[in-house]
CSV table of N, CA and C in Angstrom, one decimal:
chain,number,residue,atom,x,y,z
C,17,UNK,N,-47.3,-112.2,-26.9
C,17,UNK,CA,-47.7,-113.4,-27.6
C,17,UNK,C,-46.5,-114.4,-27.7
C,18,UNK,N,-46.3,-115.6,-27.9
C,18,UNK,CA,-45.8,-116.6,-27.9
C,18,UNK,C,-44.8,-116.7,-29.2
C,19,UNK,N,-43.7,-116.7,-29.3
C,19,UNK,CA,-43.2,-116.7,-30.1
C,19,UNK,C,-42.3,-118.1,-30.0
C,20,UNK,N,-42.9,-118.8,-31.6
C,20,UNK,CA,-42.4,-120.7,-31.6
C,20,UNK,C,-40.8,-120.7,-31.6
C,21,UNK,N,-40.4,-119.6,-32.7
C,21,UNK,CA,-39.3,-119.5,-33.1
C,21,UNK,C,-37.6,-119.6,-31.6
C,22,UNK,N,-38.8,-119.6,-30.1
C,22,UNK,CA,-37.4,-119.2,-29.1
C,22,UNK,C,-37.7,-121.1,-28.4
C,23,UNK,N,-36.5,-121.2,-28.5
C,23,UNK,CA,-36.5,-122.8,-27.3
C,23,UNK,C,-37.8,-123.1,-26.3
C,24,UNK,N,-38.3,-123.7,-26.1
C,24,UNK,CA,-39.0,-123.8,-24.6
C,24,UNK,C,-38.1,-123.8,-23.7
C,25,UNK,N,-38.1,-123.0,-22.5
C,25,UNK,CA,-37.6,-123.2,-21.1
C,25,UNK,C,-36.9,-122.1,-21.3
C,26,UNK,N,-36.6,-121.4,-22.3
C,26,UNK,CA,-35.7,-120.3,-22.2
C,26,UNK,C,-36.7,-118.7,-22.1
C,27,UNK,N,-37.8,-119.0,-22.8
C,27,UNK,CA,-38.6,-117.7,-22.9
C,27,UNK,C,-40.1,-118.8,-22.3
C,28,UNK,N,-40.7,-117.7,-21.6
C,28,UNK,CA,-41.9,-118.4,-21.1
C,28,UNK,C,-42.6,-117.5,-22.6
C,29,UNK,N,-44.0,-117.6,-21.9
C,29,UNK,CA,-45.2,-117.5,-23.3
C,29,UNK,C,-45.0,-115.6,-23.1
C,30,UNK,N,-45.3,-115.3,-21.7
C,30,UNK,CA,-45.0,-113.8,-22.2
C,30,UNK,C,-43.8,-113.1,-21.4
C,31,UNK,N,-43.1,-111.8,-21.6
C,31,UNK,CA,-42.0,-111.8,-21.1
C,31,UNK,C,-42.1,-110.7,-20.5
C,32,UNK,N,-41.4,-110.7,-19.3
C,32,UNK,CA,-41.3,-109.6,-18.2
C,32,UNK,C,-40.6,-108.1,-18.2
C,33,UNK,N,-40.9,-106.7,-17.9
C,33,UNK,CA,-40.1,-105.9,-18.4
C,33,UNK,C,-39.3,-105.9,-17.1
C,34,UNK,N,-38.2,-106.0,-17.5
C,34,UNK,CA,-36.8,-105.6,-16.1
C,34,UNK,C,-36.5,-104.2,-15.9
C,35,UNK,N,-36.4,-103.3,-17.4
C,35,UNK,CA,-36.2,-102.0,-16.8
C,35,UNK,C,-37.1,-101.1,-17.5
C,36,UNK,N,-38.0,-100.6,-16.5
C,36,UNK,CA,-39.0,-99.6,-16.9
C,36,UNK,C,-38.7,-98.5,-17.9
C,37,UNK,N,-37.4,-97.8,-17.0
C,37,UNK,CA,-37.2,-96.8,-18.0
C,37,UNK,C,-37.1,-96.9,-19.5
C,38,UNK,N,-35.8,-97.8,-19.8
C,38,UNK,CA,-35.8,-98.0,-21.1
C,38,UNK,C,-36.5,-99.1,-21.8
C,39,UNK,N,-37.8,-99.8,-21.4
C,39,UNK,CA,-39.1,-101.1,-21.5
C,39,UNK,C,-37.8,-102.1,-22.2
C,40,UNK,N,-36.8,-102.4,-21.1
C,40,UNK,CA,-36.0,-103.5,-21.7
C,40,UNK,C,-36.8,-104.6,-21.2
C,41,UNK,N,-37.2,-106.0,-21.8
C,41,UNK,CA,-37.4,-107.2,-20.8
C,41,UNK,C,-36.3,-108.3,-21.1
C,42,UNK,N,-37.5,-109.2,-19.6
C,42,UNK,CA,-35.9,-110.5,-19.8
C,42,UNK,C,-35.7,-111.3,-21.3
C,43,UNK,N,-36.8,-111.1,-22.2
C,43,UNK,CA,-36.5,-112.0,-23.7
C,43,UNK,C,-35.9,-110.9,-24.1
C,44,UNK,N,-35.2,-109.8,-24.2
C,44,UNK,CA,-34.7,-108.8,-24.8
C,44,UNK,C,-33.1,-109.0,-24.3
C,45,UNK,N,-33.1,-109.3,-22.7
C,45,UNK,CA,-31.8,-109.7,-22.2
C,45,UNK,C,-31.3,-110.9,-22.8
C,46,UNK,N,-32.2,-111.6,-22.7
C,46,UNK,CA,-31.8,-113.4,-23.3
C,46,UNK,C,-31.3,-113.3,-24.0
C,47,UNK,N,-32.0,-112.5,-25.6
C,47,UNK,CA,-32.0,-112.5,-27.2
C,47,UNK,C,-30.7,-111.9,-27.1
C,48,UNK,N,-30.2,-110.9,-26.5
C,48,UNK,CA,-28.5,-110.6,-26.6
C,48,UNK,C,-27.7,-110.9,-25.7
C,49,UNK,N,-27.9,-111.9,-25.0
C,49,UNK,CA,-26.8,-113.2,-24.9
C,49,UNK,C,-26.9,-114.2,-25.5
C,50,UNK,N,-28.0,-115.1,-26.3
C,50,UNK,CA,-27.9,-116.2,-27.3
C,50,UNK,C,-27.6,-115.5,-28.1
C,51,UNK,N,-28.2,-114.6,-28.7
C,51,UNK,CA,-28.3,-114.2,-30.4
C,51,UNK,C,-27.0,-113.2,-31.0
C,52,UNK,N,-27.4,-112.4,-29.8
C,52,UNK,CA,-26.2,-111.1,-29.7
C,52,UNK,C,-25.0,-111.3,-29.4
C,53,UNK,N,-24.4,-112.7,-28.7
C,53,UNK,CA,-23.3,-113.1,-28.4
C,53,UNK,C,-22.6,-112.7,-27.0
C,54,UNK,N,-23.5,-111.5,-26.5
C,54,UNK,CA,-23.3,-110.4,-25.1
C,54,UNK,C,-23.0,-111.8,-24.0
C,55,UNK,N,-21.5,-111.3,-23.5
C,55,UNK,CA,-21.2,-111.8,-22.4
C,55,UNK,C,-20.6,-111.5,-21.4
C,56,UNK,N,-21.1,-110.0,-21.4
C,56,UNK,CA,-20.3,-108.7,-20.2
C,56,UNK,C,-21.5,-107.9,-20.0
C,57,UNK,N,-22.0,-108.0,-18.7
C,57,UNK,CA,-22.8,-107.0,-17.9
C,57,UNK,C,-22.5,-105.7,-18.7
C,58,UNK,N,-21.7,-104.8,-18.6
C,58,UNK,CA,-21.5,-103.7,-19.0
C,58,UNK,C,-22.0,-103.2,-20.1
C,59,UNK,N,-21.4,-104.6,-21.2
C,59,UNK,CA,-21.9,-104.5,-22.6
C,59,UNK,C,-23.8,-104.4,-22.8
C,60,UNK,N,-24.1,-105.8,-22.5
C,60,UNK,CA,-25.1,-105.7,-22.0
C,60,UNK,C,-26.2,-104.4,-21.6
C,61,UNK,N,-25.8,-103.4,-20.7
C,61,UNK,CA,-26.2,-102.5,-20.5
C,61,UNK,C,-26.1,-101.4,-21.2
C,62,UNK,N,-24.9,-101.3,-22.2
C,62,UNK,CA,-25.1,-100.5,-23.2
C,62,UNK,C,-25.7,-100.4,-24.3
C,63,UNK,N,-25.7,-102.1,-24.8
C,63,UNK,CA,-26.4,-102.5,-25.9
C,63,UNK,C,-28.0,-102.0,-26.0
C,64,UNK,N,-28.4,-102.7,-24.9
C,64,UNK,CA,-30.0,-102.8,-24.3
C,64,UNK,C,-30.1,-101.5,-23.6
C,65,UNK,N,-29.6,-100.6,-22.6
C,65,UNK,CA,-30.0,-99.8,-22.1
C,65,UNK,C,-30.2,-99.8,-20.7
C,66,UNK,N,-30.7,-101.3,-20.7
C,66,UNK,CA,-31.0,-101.8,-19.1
C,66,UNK,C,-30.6,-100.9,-18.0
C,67,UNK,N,-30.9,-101.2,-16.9
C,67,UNK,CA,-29.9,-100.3,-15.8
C,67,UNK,C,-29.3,-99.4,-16.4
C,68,UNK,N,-29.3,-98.8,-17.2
C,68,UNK,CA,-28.2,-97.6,-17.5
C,68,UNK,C,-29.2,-95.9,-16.7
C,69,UNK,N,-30.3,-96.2,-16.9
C,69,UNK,CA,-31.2,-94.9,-16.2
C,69,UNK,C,-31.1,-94.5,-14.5
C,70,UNK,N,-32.0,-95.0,-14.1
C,70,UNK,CA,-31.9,-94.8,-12.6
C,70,UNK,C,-31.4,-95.9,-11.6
C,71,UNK,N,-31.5,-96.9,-12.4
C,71,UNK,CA,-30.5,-98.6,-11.6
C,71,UNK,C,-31.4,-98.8,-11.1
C,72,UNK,N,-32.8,-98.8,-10.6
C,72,UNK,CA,-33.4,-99.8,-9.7
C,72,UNK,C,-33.8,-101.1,-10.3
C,73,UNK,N,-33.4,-101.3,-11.7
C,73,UNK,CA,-33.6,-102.8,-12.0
C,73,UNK,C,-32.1,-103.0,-12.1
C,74,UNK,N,-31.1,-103.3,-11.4
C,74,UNK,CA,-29.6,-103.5,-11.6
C,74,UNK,C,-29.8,-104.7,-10.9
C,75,UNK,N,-29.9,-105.6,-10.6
C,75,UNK,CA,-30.0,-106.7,-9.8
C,75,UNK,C,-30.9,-107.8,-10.3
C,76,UNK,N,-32.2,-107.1,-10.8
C,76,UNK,CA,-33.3,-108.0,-12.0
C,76,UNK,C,-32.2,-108.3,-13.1
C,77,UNK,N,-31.9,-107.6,-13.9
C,77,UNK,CA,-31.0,-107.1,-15.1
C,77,UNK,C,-30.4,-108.3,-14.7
C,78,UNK,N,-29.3,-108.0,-13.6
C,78,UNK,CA,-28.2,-109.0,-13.2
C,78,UNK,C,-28.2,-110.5,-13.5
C,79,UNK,N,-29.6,-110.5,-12.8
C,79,UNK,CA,-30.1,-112.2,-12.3
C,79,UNK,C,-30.7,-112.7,-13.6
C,80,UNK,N,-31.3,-111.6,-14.5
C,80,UNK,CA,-31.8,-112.3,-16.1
C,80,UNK,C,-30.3,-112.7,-16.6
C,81,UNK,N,-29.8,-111.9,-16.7
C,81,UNK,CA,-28.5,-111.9,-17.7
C,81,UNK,C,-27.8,-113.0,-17.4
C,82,UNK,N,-27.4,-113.4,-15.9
C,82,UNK,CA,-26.2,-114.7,-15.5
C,82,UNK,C,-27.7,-115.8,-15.7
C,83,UNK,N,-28.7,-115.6,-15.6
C,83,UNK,CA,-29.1,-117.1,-16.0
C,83,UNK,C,-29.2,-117.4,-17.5
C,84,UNK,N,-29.5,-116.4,-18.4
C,84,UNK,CA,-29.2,-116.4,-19.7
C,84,UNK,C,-27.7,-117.2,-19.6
C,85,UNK,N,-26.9,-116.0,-19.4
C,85,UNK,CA,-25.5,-117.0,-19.6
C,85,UNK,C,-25.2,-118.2,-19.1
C,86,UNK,N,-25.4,-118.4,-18.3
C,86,UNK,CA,-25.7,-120.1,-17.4
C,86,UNK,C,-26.6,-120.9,-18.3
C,87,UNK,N,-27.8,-120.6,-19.2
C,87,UNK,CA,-29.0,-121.8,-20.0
C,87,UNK,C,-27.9,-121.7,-21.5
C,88,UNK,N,-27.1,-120.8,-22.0
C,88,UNK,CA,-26.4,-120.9,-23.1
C,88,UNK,C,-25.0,-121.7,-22.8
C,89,UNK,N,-24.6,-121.4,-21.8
C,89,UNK,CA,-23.2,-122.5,-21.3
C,89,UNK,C,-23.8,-123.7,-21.1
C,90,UNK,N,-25.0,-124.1,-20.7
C,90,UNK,CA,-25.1,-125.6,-20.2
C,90,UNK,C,-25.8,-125.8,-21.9
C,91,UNK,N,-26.2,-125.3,-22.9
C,91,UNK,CA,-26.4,-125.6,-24.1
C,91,UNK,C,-25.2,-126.2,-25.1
C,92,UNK,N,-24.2,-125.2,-24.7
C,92,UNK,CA,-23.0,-126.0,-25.1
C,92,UNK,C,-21.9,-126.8,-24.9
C,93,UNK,N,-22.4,-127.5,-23.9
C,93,UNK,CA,-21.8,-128.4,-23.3
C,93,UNK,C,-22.1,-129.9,-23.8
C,94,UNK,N,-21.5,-130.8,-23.8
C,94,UNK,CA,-21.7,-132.0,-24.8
C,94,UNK,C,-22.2,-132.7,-23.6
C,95,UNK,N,-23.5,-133.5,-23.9
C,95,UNK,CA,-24.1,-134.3,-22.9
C,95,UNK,C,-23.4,-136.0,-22.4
């Protein structure tokens, strides 16, 4: 379901799971680099779980996470 509470452009209406094993998805990635402050892959993966099982989402993971970080850096940048 759609939750008002997240930006538009940052979370679509529903959210994708990246790693099966541990049913991490990309709004779960996002929410801990805006909310959680996460700005290290590693952390990231320990926090959330992501990639930490069999790694076939290490690359999904990867590519949610640096654009997360990329939509939060160009947020605080002064226009």
């Amino acid at each position: 379901t759609f939750d008002s509470a997240h930006p538009p452009g940052l979370y679509s209406r529903f959210s994708m799971i990246v790693c099966i094993c541990n049913r991490v998805s990309d709004r779960d990635i996002h929410q801990a680099v805006v909310a959680g402050g996460i700005s290290n892959f590693e952390v990231l993966k320990d926090v959330t779980r992501a990639a930490s099982c069999c790694g076939c989402c290490q690359d999904c993971a990867r590519e949610v996470f640096d654009e997360a970080c990329l939509h939060l850096a160009q947020q605080n940048q002064p226009c």
